[in-house]
Amino acid sequence: EPEVTQTPSHQVTQMGQEVILRCVPISNHLYFYWYRQILGQKVEFLVSFYNNEISEKSEIFDDQFSVERPDGSNFTLKIRSTKLEDSAMYFCASSESRFSNQPQHFGDGTRLSIL
Amino acid sequence: AQKVTQAQTEISVVEKEDVTLDCVYETRDTTYYLFWYKQPPSGELVFLIRRNSFDEQNEISGRYSWNFQKSTSSFNFTITASQVVDSAVYFCALSEARDNQGGKLIFGQGTELSVKP
């Protein structure tokens, strides 16, 4: 069964450094998402992306965050100058169509640790 | 405002017991979608079920069943004859209908289910 893949599984970065989290969505999916889960808390929406542009973003997704689909298969989340509070599990998800009833399929996540 | 509440933070049962996980949601939309996801100890999020606001039929899939009641804004999840492998955090989520935009998921806080042998 096709799946969303995320790399790396764990990223350790010094505060203030830039980090790029990578995702390969399911190949025929059109919508892409990033979510964040701080340890022990709920999963929070960051951003949705369709047709090479952001569809919606949350308050968390401020100017230090950006997303890109550089080559038609990868979908990346960049955090420009990391802070301690960015430490979390980051999940990428994709869905087949642009309608809200489609389930989003999640990758296994990237655990980001900021030191 | 959209909100999902899972009041049960942790539930512990003994294997073979039935267990119900509660989910209550708030939305102003008349069309919306509800989901359940499972997060096992390994951390991934696994899609379990989707329900749309027009379909109040309950659903059963093996040992899993879901009870959607629009009148009480609830979408509860029951595991019958629980097994140790059911131990996980279960998230209820809401998506509002936004044609051509792909709705974000709004998650509840999750219920951590522990099934003991």
Tab-separated table of C-alpha atoms in Angstrom, chain B:
chain	number	residue	atom	x	y	z
B	1	ALA	CA	-15.392	28.012	16.455
B	2	GLN	CA	-14.358	24.478	15.671
B	3	LYS	CA	-13.367	22.322	18.571
B	4	VAL	CA	-12.992	18.653	19.396
B	5	THR	CA	-13.111	17.459	22.984
B	6	GLN	CA	-11.971	14.084	24.191
B	7	ALA	CA	-12.669	14.292	27.888
B	8	GLN	CA	-11.043	10.969	28.752
B	9	THR	CA	-7.310	11.538	28.985
B	10	GLU	CA	-6.432	7.972	29.910
B	11	ILE	CA	-8.369	4.740	30.063
B	12	SER	CA	-7.070	1.466	31.384
B	13	VAL	CA	-8.876	-1.814	30.801
B	14	VAL	CA	-8.129	-5.485	31.072
B	15	GLU	CA	-7.945	-7.527	27.911
B	16	LYS	CA	-11.315	-8.673	26.526
B	17	GLU	CA	-13.196	-5.794	28.126
B	18	ASP	CA	-15.204	-3.485	25.907
B	19	VAL	CA	-14.202	0.169	25.968
B	20	THR	CA	-15.775	3.322	24.571
B	21	LEU	CA	-13.794	6.424	23.725
B	22	ASP	CA	-15.825	9.619	23.756
B	23	CYS	CA	-15.595	12.475	21.288
B	24	VAL	CA	-17.650	15.664	21.285
B	25	TYR	CA	-17.241	18.307	18.607
B	26	GLU	CA	-18.303	21.868	17.928
B	27	THR	CA	-18.754	23.441	14.525
B	28	ARG	CA	-20.921	26.095	12.932
B	29	ASP	CA	-20.930	24.321	9.590
B	30	THR	CA	-23.775	22.083	8.507
B	31	THR	CA	-21.430	19.966	6.411
B	32	TYR	CA	-18.381	18.516	8.071
B	33	TYR	CA	-16.410	15.325	8.439
B	34	LEU	CA	-15.276	13.385	11.450
B	35	PHE	CA	-12.322	11.064	11.692
B	36	TRP	CA	-10.637	8.744	14.139
B	37	TYR	CA	-6.894	8.140	14.073
B	38	LYS	CA	-4.805	5.710	16.106
B	39	GLN	CA	-1.312	6.564	17.328
B	40	PRO	CA	0.460	3.444	18.582
B	41	PRO	CA	3.584	3.687	20.761
B	42	SER	CA	5.716	3.778	17.611
B	43	GLY	CA	4.278	7.230	16.933
B	44	GLU	CA	2.688	7.108	13.502
B	45	LEU	CA	-0.894	8.239	12.890
B	46	VAL	CA	-3.127	5.593	11.390
B	47	PHE	CA	-6.446	6.494	9.779
B	48	LEU	CA	-9.333	4.402	11.131
B	49	ILE	CA	-12.597	5.871	9.903
B	50	ARG	CA	-14.290	8.863	8.293
B	51	ARG	CA	-17.896	9.927	8.747
B	52	ASN	CA	-19.700	12.808	7.053
B	53	SER	CA	-22.331	14.931	8.732
B	54	PHE	CA	-25.122	13.625	6.528
B	55	ASP	CA	-24.584	10.004	7.409
B	56	GLU	CA	-25.645	9.075	10.908
B	57	GLN	CA	-25.519	5.358	10.358
B	58	ASN	CA	-23.376	3.594	12.842
B	59	GLU	CA	-20.505	1.591	11.462
B	60	ILE	CA	-18.916	-1.633	12.539
B	61	SER	CA	-15.585	-2.950	11.376
B	62	GLY	CA	-14.559	-6.107	13.129
B	63	ARG	CA	-14.106	-5.283	16.807
B	64	TYR	CA	-14.427	-1.553	16.147
B	65	SER	CA	-17.685	0.360	16.016
B	66	TRP	CA	-18.553	4.019	15.808
B	67	ASN	CA	-21.663	5.797	17.053
B	68	PHE	CA	-22.335	9.157	15.419
B	69	GLN	CA	-25.093	11.228	17.026
B	70	LYS	CA	-25.595	14.628	15.475
B	71	SER	CA	-28.131	15.646	18.132
B	72	THR	CA	-25.454	15.477	20.821
B	73	SER	CA	-22.503	16.340	18.541
B	74	SER	CA	-20.779	13.138	19.482
B	75	PHE	CA	-18.812	10.556	17.564
B	76	ASN	CA	-17.887	7.801	19.972
B	77	PHE	CA	-15.653	4.848	19.278
B	78	THR	CA	-16.093	1.423	20.867
B	79	ILE	CA	-13.600	-1.408	20.875
B	80	THR	CA	-15.166	-4.740	21.677
B	81	ALA	CA	-13.120	-7.465	23.359
B	82	SER	CA	-10.057	-5.256	23.615
B	83	GLN	CA	-6.589	-6.648	23.009
B	84	VAL	CA	-3.156	-5.574	24.161
B	85	VAL	CA	-2.385	-4.451	20.593
B	86	ASP	CA	-5.169	-1.870	20.898
B	87	SER	CA	-3.026	0.054	23.372
B	88	ALA	CA	-2.447	3.435	21.758
B	89	VAL	CA	-3.515	7.041	21.792
B	90	TYR	CA	-6.707	7.576	19.845
B	91	PHE	CA	-7.499	10.930	18.282
B	92	CYS	CA	-10.847	12.191	17.099
B	93	ALA	CA	-10.652	14.904	14.437
B	94	LEU	CA	-12.982	17.297	12.618
B	95	SER	CA	-12.730	18.763	9.143
B	96	GLU	CA	-15.110	21.390	7.853
B	97	ALA	CA	-16.302	21.276	4.257
B	98	ARG	CA	-14.341	23.711	2.174
B	99	ASP	CA	-14.800	22.784	-1.432
B	100	ASN	CA	-11.665	22.917	-3.508
B	101	GLN	CA	-9.500	23.749	-0.545
B	102	GLY	CA	-8.859	20.539	1.362
B	103	GLY	CA	-9.871	20.962	4.961
B	104	LYS	CA	-7.427	21.037	7.824
B	105	LEU	CA	-7.962	18.504	10.572
B	106	ILE	CA	-8.779	19.775	14.038
B	107	PHE	CA	-7.747	17.171	16.561
B	108	GLY	CA	-8.939	16.446	20.046
B	109	GLN	CA	-6.464	16.002	22.862
B	110	GLY	CA	-6.439	12.262	22.435
B	111	THR	CA	-7.323	9.388	24.736
B	112	GLU	CA	-4.538	7.080	25.808
B	113	LEU	CA	-5.882	3.557	25.978
B	114	SER	CA	-3.942	0.969	27.920
B	115	VAL	CA	-5.075	-2.629	27.593
B	116	LYS	CA	-3.513	-4.894	30.172
B	117	PRO	CA	-3.218	-8.665	29.752
